[in-house]
Short mmCIF file of C-alpha atoms in Angstrom, two decimals:
data_model
loop_
_atom_site.label_atom_id
_atom_site.label_comp_id
_atom_site.label_asym_id
_atom_site.label_seq_id
_atom_site.Cartn_x
_atom_site.Cartn_y
_atom_site.Cartn_z
CA UNK M 273 -12.20 22.88 9.75
CA UNK M 274 -13.59 21.62 6.43
CA UNK M 275 -10.89 23.57 4.59
CA UNK M 276 -8.20 21.93 6.72
CA UNK M 277 -9.64 18.46 6.10
CA UNK M 278 -9.67 19.00 2.37
CA UNK M 279 -6.05 20.07 2.24
CA UNK M 280 -4.43 17.77 4.82
CA UNK M 281 -4.77 14.13 5.82
CA UNK M 282 -6.34 13.48 9.21
CA UNK M 283 -4.91 10.03 9.87
CA UNK M 284 -1.76 8.06 8.98
CA UNK M 285 -2.34 4.47 7.84
CA UNK M 286 0.62 2.13 7.52
CA UNK M 287 0.97 -0.35 4.66
CA UNK M 288 2.99 -3.21 6.18
CA UNK M 289 3.86 -6.83 5.42
CA UNK M 290 6.40 -9.18 3.85
CA UNK M 291 8.47 -8.04 0.88
CA UNK M 292 6.76 -8.34 -2.52
CA UNK M 293 3.31 -9.04 -1.07
CA UNK M 294 1.88 -6.02 -2.90
CA UNK M 295 2.00 -3.11 -0.45
CA UNK M 296 3.10 -0.51 -3.01
CA UNK M 297 0.66 -1.80 -5.64
CA UNK M 298 -2.16 -1.59 -3.10
CA UNK M 299 -1.09 1.95 -2.16
CA UNK M 300 -1.34 2.89 -5.83
CA UNK M 301 -4.79 1.25 -6.10
CA UNK M 302 -5.99 3.36 -3.16
CA UNK M 303 -4.29 6.65 -4.09
CA UNK M 304 -3.23 6.54 -7.73
CA UNK M 305 0.39 7.21 -6.61
CA UNK M 306 3.38 4.88 -7.02
CA UNK M 307 5.45 5.51 -3.88
CA UNK M 308 8.67 3.79 -5.01
CA UNK M 309 10.46 6.76 -6.58
CA UNK M 310 14.02 6.31 -5.33
CA UNK M 311 16.30 5.09 -8.16
CA UNK M 312 17.39 1.99 -6.24
CA UNK M 313 13.74 1.15 -5.48
CA UNK M 314 12.86 1.33 -9.16
CA UNK M 315 15.86 -0.84 -10.08
CA UNK M 316 15.23 -3.54 -7.47
CA UNK M 317 11.42 -3.39 -7.40
CA UNK M 318 11.20 -3.07 -3.61
CA UNK M 319 10.50 -0.24 -1.17
CA UNK M 320 13.66 1.05 0.57
CA UNK M 321 12.60 4.41 1.99
CA UNK M 322 9.30 5.23 3.67
CA UNK M 323 6.76 6.40 1.07
CA UNK M 324 3.74 8.63 1.67
CA UNK M 325 0.63 8.99 -0.51
CA UNK M 326 -2.62 10.80 0.32
CA UNK M 327 -6.12 9.91 -0.80
CA UNK M 328 -9.63 11.23 -0.33
CA UNK M 329 -12.17 8.70 0.90
CA UNK M 330 -15.57 9.43 -0.63
CA UNK M 331 -18.94 7.70 -0.26
CA UNK M 332 -21.70 7.50 -2.83
CA UNK M 333 -25.03 8.62 -1.31
CA UNK M 334 -26.87 6.66 -3.99
CA UNK M 335 -25.32 3.16 -3.96
CA UNK M 336 -23.41 3.46 -0.66
CA UNK M 337 -20.05 2.33 -2.06
CA UNK M 338 -16.71 3.95 -1.26
CA UNK M 339 -14.10 5.23 -3.70
CA UNK M 340 -11.51 8.01 -4.09
CA UNK M 341 -13.34 9.58 -7.05
CA UNK M 342 -15.67 12.64 -7.10
CA UNK M 343 -17.92 10.58 -9.40
CA UNK M 344 -18.97 7.10 -8.25
CA UNK M 345 -17.33 4.50 -10.53
CA UNK M 346 -20.19 2.07 -9.80
CA UNK M 347 -23.34 4.14 -10.46
CA UNK M 348 -22.11 7.51 -11.77
CA UNK M 349 -23.55 9.64 -8.95
CA UNK M 350 -21.64 12.49 -7.30
CA UNK M 351 -19.80 11.22 -4.21
CA UNK M 352 -19.58 12.83 -0.77
CA UNK M 353 -16.21 13.64 0.81
CA UNK M 354 -15.64 11.74 4.08
CA UNK M 355 -12.01 12.44 5.00
CA UNK M 356 -8.49 12.61 3.65
CA UNK M 357 -6.03 9.94 4.78
CA UNK M 358 -2.32 9.36 4.29
CA UNK M 359 -0.85 5.93 3.53
CA UNK M 360 2.66 5.16 4.79
CA UNK M 361 4.27 2.53 2.55
CA UNK M 362 6.84 0.74 4.71
CA UNK M 363 9.60 -1.53 3.37
CA UNK M 364 9.02 -5.24 3.87
CA UNK M 365 12.56 -6.54 3.37
CA UNK M 366 14.09 -7.99 6.54
CA UNK M 367 17.23 -5.84 6.17
CA UNK M 368 15.06 -2.69 6.36
CA UNK M 369 13.14 -3.52 9.53
CA UNK M 370 14.48 -0.51 11.42
CA UNK M 371 13.15 1.74 8.64
CA UNK M 372 9.73 0.12 9.03
CA UNK M 373 9.85 0.73 12.80
CA UNK M 374 10.53 4.44 12.21
CA UNK M 375 7.44 4.60 10.02
CA UNK M 376 5.38 2.60 12.53
CA UNK M 377 5.90 5.37 15.08
CA UNK M 378 3.78 7.65 12.87
CA UNK M 379 0.95 5.19 12.15
CA UNK M 380 -2.53 5.68 13.62
CA UNK M 381 -3.64 2.41 12.03
CA UNK M 382 -2.27 -0.19 9.64
CA UNK M 383 -3.14 -2.50 6.77
CA UNK M 384 -1.26 -5.81 7.04
CA UNK M 385 -0.83 -7.12 3.50
CA UNK M 386 -0.52 -10.91 3.04
CA UNK M 387 -0.15 -12.46 -0.43
CA UNK M 388 -2.61 -15.31 -1.05
CA UNK M 389 -0.03 -17.28 -3.04
CA UNK M 390 2.54 -17.25 -0.19
CA UNK M 391 0.62 -16.75 3.05
CA UNK M 392 2.16 -15.76 6.37
CA UNK M 393 5.93 -15.21 6.03
CA UNK M 394 8.73 -14.26 8.49
CA UNK M 395 8.40 -10.50 7.93
CA UNK M 396 4.61 -10.78 8.21
CA UNK M 397 5.20 -11.94 11.78
CA UNK M 398 7.86 -9.28 12.36
CA UNK M 399 5.67 -6.43 11.12
CA UNK M 400 2.68 -7.56 13.19
CA UNK M 401 4.90 -7.72 16.27
CA UNK M 402 6.24 -4.25 15.44
CA UNK M 403 2.68 -2.90 15.39
CA UNK M 404 2.04 -4.60 18.74
CA UNK M 405 5.24 -3.16 20.22
CA UNK M 406 4.41 0.43 19.19
CA UNK M 407 0.88 -0.02 20.56
CA UNK M 408 -1.05 0.10 17.27
CA UNK M 409 -4.39 -1.71 17.63
CA UNK M 410 -6.30 -0.36 14.60
CA UNK M 411 -5.43 -3.06 12.07
CA UNK M 412 -7.01 -4.36 8.87
CA UNK M 413 -5.68 -7.49 7.12
CA UNK M 414 -5.82 -7.83 3.34
CA UNK M 415 -5.41 -11.15 1.57
CA UNK M 416 -3.86 -9.81 -1.62
CA UNK M 417 -3.18 -11.42 -5.02
CA UNK M 418 -6.36 -13.54 -4.91
CA UNK M 419 -6.20 -13.62 -8.70
CA UNK M 420 -3.30 -16.06 -8.34
CA UNK M 421 -5.08 -18.74 -6.27
CA UNK M 422 -8.24 -20.82 -6.35
CA UNK M 423 -11.27 -20.10 -4.16
CA UNK M 424 -10.38 -23.14 -2.02
CA UNK M 425 -6.80 -21.91 -1.48
CA UNK M 426 -8.05 -18.41 -0.55
CA UNK M 427 -10.37 -19.93 2.07
CA UNK M 428 -7.49 -22.04 3.36
CA UNK M 429 -5.31 -18.91 3.66
CA UNK M 430 -8.11 -17.16 5.57
CA UNK M 431 -8.11 -19.89 8.23
CA UNK M 432 -4.28 -19.80 8.37
CA UNK M 433 -4.41 -16.06 9.04
CA UNK M 434 -7.07 -16.46 11.75
CA UNK M 435 -4.78 -18.93 13.51
CA UNK M 436 -1.74 -16.65 13.01
CA UNK M 437 -3.37 -13.59 14.64
CA UNK M 438 -4.90 -15.46 17.58
CA UNK M 439 -3.78 -13.80 20.82
CA UNK M 440 -2.34 -10.72 19.07
CA UNK M 441 -3.56 -7.15 18.65
CA UNK M 442 -4.97 -8.22 15.26
CA UNK M 443 -7.06 -11.09 16.63
CA UNK M 444 -10.34 -9.37 15.74
CA UNK M 445 -9.10 -7.54 12.64
CA UNK M 446 -11.20 -7.95 9.48
CA UNK M 447 -9.64 -10.03 6.69
CA UNK M 448 -10.49 -8.70 3.23
CA UNK M 449 -9.65 -10.61 0.01
CA UNK M 450 -8.39 -8.20 -2.65
CA UNK M 451 -6.53 -7.94 -5.91
CA UNK M 452 -4.52 -4.73 -5.74
CA UNK M 453 -3.35 -5.27 -9.31
CA UNK M 454 -6.92 -5.32 -10.68
CA UNK M 455 -8.51 -3.03 -8.06
CA UNK M 456 -10.89 -5.74 -6.83
CA UNK M 457 -12.64 -5.09 -3.48
CA UNK M 458 -10.90 -1.71 -3.03
CA UNK M 459 -14.34 -0.26 -2.20
CA UNK M 460 -14.75 -2.80 0.60
CA UNK M 461 -11.27 -1.99 1.94
CA UNK M 462 -12.08 1.75 1.97
CA UNK M 463 -15.32 1.00 3.88
CA UNK M 464 -13.30 -1.02 6.41
CA UNK M 465 -10.83 1.86 6.83
CA UNK M 466 -13.74 4.14 7.70
CA UNK M 467 -15.07 1.63 10.22
CA UNK M 468 -11.91 0.29 11.85
CA UNK M 469 -9.33 3.11 11.66
CA UNK M 470 -10.84 6.21 13.28
CA UNK M 471 -9.24 9.64 13.28
CA UNK M 472 -7.54 10.11 16.68
CA UNK M 473 -8.75 12.95 18.84
CA UNK M 474 -6.45 15.93 18.23
CA UNK M 475 -6.00 19.05 20.32
CA UNK M 476 -4.52 21.92 18.29
CA UNK M 477 -4.01 23.90 21.51
CA UNK M 478 -1.28 21.52 22.72
CA UNK M 479 2.36 22.51 22.41
CA UNK M 480 3.42 21.32 18.93
CA UNK M 481 5.63 18.28 18.48
CA UNK M 482 6.72 16.77 15.18
CA UNK M 483 8.78 13.62 14.55
CA UNK M 484 11.25 14.00 11.67
CA UNK M 485 11.39 11.10 9.22
CA UNK M 486 13.12 12.72 6.23
CA UNK M 487 15.15 15.86 5.45
CA UNK M 488 16.21 17.36 2.13
CA UNK M 489 18.26 19.91 0.28
CA UNK M 490 15.79 20.97 -2.44
CA UNK M 491 18.27 23.20 -4.29
CA UNK M 492 19.31 21.94 -7.71
CA UNK M 493 23.04 21.63 -8.46
CA UNK M 494 24.41 24.87 -9.85
CA UNK M 495 21.89 27.13 -8.11
CA UNK M 496 23.52 30.56 -7.53
CA UNK M 497 24.02 31.50 -3.85
CA UNK M 498 21.47 34.34 -3.94
CA UNK M 499 18.75 31.89 -5.04
CA UNK M 500 19.48 29.12 -2.54
CA UNK M 501 16.61 28.20 -0.18
CA UNK M 502 16.88 26.74 3.31
CA UNK M 503 16.72 23.06 4.16
CA UNK M 504 13.44 21.14 4.36
CA UNK M 505 12.49 18.67 7.08
CA UNK M 506 9.69 16.16 6.61
CA UNK M 507 7.74 14.14 9.11
CA UNK M 508 4.46 14.01 10.94
CA UNK M 509 3.04 16.27 13.63
CA UNK M 510 1.86 14.18 16.56
CA UNK M 511 0.30 16.99 18.59
CA UNK M 512 -0.50 20.70 18.30
CA UNK M 513 0.03 22.63 15.08
CA UNK M 514 2.83 24.44 13.25
CA UNK M 515 2.48 27.86 11.58
CA UNK M 516 4.47 29.74 8.97
CA UNK M 517 6.62 32.42 10.63
CA UNK M 518 6.97 30.53 13.93
CA UNK M 519 10.31 29.87 15.57
CA UNK M 520 11.01 26.17 16.12
CA UNK M 521 13.62 24.16 17.97
CA UNK M 522 15.12 20.89 16.71
CA UNK M 523 16.49 18.28 19.13
CA UNK M 524 18.95 16.59 19.57
CA UNK M 525 20.09 18.92 16.79
CA UNK M 526 23.42 18.91 14.96
CA UNK M 527 26.72 17.21 15.87
CA UNK M 528 29.91 19.08 16.71
CA UNK M 529 33.29 18.02 18.04
CA UNK M 530 34.61 19.10 21.42
CA UNK M 531 37.89 17.80 22.86
CA UNK M 532 37.83 14.87 20.44
CA UNK M 533 34.27 13.87 21.34
CA UNK M 534 31.11 14.26 19.26
CA UNK M 535 28.35 16.20 20.97
CA UNK M 536 24.95 17.42 19.79
CA UNK M 537 23.55 20.92 20.02
CA UNK M 538 19.84 21.80 19.64
CA UNK M 539 19.21 24.38 16.93
CA UNK M 540 16.47 26.94 16.34
CA UNK M 541 15.18 28.26 13.04
CA UNK M 542 12.10 29.84 11.50
CA UNK M 543 9.37 28.16 9.46
CA UNK M 544 9.28 29.85 6.06
CA UNK M 545 6.85 27.44 4.38
CA UNK M 546 4.62 24.46 5.14
CA UNK M 547 3.49 21.82 2.68
CA UNK M 548 0.81 19.21 3.47
CA UNK M 549 -1.10 16.98 1.10
CA UNK M 550 0.84 18.38 -1.84
CA UNK M 551 -0.32 21.93 -1.09
CA UNK M 552 1.30 24.91 0.59
CA UNK M 553 -0.56 25.88 3.77
CA UNK M 554 -0.20 28.49 6.51
CA UNK M 555 -0.95 25.99 9.30
CA UNK M 556 -0.20 22.28 9.54
CA UNK M 557 -1.91 19.78 11.83
CA UNK M 558 -1.37 16.13 12.85
CA UNK M 559 -1.94 13.65 10.05
CA UNK M 560 -0.03 12.98 6.84
CA UNK M 561 3.48 13.98 5.88
CA UNK M 562 4.34 17.63 6.50
CA UNK M 563 7.21 19.37 4.74
CA UNK M 564 8.67 22.25 6.74
CA UNK M 565 10.73 24.81 4.83
CA UNK M 566 13.28 26.48 7.13
CA UNK M 567 16.17 28.95 7.15
CA UNK M 568 18.62 26.15 7.96
CA UNK M 569 21.76 25.70 5.91
CA UNK M 570 20.66 23.01 3.40
CA UNK M 571 23.92 21.19 4.11
CA UNK M 572 22.41 20.22 7.49
CA UNK M 573 19.30 18.65 5.98
CA UNK M 574 20.54 16.86 2.87
CA UNK M 575 20.31 13.09 2.63
CA UNK M 576 17.98 12.66 5.65
CA UNK M 577 20.64 13.96 8.05
CA UNK M 578 17.91 15.36 10.34
CA UNK M 579 15.88 12.12 10.47
CA UNK M 580 15.12 11.05 14.03
CA UNK M 581 15.02 14.60 15.41
CA UNK M 582 12.03 16.13 17.18
CA UNK M 583 10.66 19.57 16.29
CA UNK M 584 8.65 21.87 18.52
CA UNK M 585 8.38 25.16 20.34
CA UNK M 586 11.70 26.34 21.82
CA UNK M 587 12.03 25.31 25.45
CA UNK M 588 9.07 22.89 25.31
CA UNK M 589 10.63 19.80 23.76
CA UNK M 590 11.36 16.52 25.62
CA UNK M 591 14.81 16.00 27.15
CA UNK M 592 17.80 14.67 25.19
CA UNK M 593 19.23 11.39 26.44
CA UNK M 594 22.77 10.06 25.92
CA UNK M 595 22.15 7.31 28.48
CA UNK M 596 18.91 5.41 29.09
CA UNK M 597 17.35 3.30 31.80
CA UNK M 598 14.63 1.06 30.41
CA UNK M 599 11.92 -1.09 31.92
CA UNK M 600 12.33 -4.10 29.62
CA UNK M 601 9.82 -6.65 28.32
CA UNK M 602 11.43 -9.42 26.27
CA UNK M 603 9.54 -11.60 23.82
CA UNK M 604 9.57 -15.38 24.17
CA UNK M 605 10.82 -15.91 20.60
CA UNK M 606 12.98 -13.92 18.19
CA UNK M 607 10.73 -12.36 15.53
CA UNK M 608 11.48 -12.58 11.81
CA UNK M 609 13.63 -15.71 11.63
CA UNK M 610 12.66 -18.95 9.91
CA UNK M 611 13.51 -20.88 13.09
CA UNK M 612 11.65 -20.27 16.35
CA UNK M 613 14.68 -19.05 18.32
CA UNK M 614 14.29 -18.40 22.04
CA UNK M 615 15.12 -14.87 23.23
CA UNK M 616 18.10 -15.08 25.56
CA UNK M 617 18.42 -12.59 28.45
CA UNK M 618 20.18 -9.29 27.73
CA UNK M 619 23.84 -9.38 28.70
CA UNK M 620 26.16 -6.70 30.07
CA UNK M 621 28.36 -5.08 27.37
CA UNK M 622 25.94 -6.28 24.68
CA UNK M 623 25.12 -3.81 21.89
CA UNK M 624 21.40 -3.42 21.09
CA UNK M 625 19.57 -1.48 18.39
CA UNK M 626 16.90 0.87 19.76
CA UNK M 627 14.04 2.54 17.89
CA UNK M 628 12.40 5.48 19.67
CA UNK M 629 9.84 7.38 17.62
CA UNK M 630 11.55 7.95 14.25
CA UNK M 631 15.01 7.83 15.84
CA UNK M 632 17.29 4.82 15.92
CA UNK M 633 20.48 4.41 17.88
CA UNK M 634 22.82 1.76 19.22
CA UNK M 635 22.97 1.20 22.95
CA UNK M 636 25.79 -0.43 24.92
CA UNK M 637 24.44 -2.27 27.98
CA UNK M 638 26.21 -0.87 31.03
CA UNK M 639 23.95 -2.13 33.80
CA UNK M 640 21.34 -4.81 34.47
CA UNK M 641 18.62 -5.12 37.08
CA UNK M 642 15.36 -6.99 37.53
CA UNK M 643 13.42 -6.19 34.33
CA UNK M 644 15.65 -3.13 33.86
CA UNK M 645 18.63 -2.29 31.68
CA UNK M 646 20.95 0.70 31.52
CA UNK M 647 22.50 1.71 28.20
CA UNK M 648 25.00 4.20 26.88
CA UNK M 649 23.81 5.50 23.52
CA UNK M 650 25.92 5.90 20.40
CA UNK M 651 23.63 8.73 19.19
CA UNK M 652 21.50 10.78 21.58
CA UNK M 653 17.71 10.79 21.31
CA UNK M 654 14.97 13.25 22.22
CA UNK M 655 12.13 11.50 24.04
CA UNK M 656 9.76 11.68 26.99
CA UNK M 657 10.04 9.49 30.11
CA UNK M 658 7.60 6.64 29.55
CA UNK M 659 8.08 6.58 25.76
CA UNK M 660 8.09 3.13 24.21
CA UNK M 661 11.36 1.74 22.78
CA UNK M 662 11.64 -1.18 20.32
CA UNK M 663 14.65 -3.40 21.10
CA UNK M 664 16.50 -5.45 18.47
CA UNK M 665 19.49 -7.78 18.72
CA UNK M 666 21.85 -8.91 15.99
CA UNK M 667 21.03 -12.53 15.13
CA UNK M 668 23.30 -13.78 12.38
CA UNK M 669 23.65 -10.91 9.92
CA UNK M 670 20.30 -9.20 10.73
CA UNK M 671 18.84 -7.12 13.51
CA UNK M 672 15.82 -8.94 14.96
CA UNK M 673 13.12 -7.73 17.31
CA UNK M 674 13.49 -9.25 20.77
CA UNK M 675 11.31 -6.96 22.88
CA UNK M 676 10.40 -3.47 23.95
CA UNK M 677 10.93 -1.14 26.86
CA UNK M 678 9.79 2.10 28.47
CA UNK M 679 12.11 5.00 29.28
CA UNK M 680 12.50 5.51 33.02
CA UNK M 681 13.29 8.94 34.47
#
């Protein structure tokens, strides 16, 4: 067990909040890794794709402070390993909310980052509501960029945040002032993570299930055919474990055309390698990002084509749905807009955006009932009856959260 903990993260912690409030800088302060690596991210200075970065949390037995270093930076003593965690850096831009929701499905806890110089912003509200919709209650709030404001302004922001979270899942969340840029109070944040974001109970004996967030073709251009390797799928295991050499099934699978219509077919393949925490392993468990090397044609996995699929043991995965019946719970107000717009009832023939796990699809409303809605899906999804679905509606030029639902059998 100790060996597994050292090599793989035990818990996924989301880094969420409004664009440019310092999520990626804070991730780097906690892990030493800059998660914006996509060329467009580097050019624009914002997170576009979900980023993952692991860190060891260590405690000094001498001074009691937390850090990610084997040697205590405060007193020089040798630190004790507590656990390895994975930070999920989610995009804060309003146009990328559906990407954030996909990442939220993998989060066991979250750090809501609020910049002291700006305070609560529209996407702060939207991200907190997203956490509430996916059922995430393990939340820490950081008041970042305190180096930019006076002590009086920081105290004022604190009271604004307390009012903002009243009546939400974050009502009792700790609020920690930090400077991610200068590394101030990072030790206090790490201590709060240990106290407020526990490792979920895992049962490795359960049938494995993994949600796919990314997929890649890792072959370099010009690689000769005899040296090509199979496609790689990346995501997080939510139950059970995966092992090298095992056969796996992927649902909904790959699209094909039949009589002019696009259908999806589940596919099976073999695990040829597993990577977790930057290391190759023989077994992978829940927690952190897991890279699964397969025998799939890399054409099928390039450019995140497999994102939204579910991986597991053949014959033991949830059903695939092309139509859904949802028990619907609408919010009072549209989340993420400057104005407090009222959520209007769902209408027949309306097109909604649905997020289920890491999958997203469009749904055409074909039927309405009391607190129920029936939808025909543009892309099929693999999910269990009872799974939670985030519902968004197009308001102006953006998709905005308007509620959530549960899949009915």
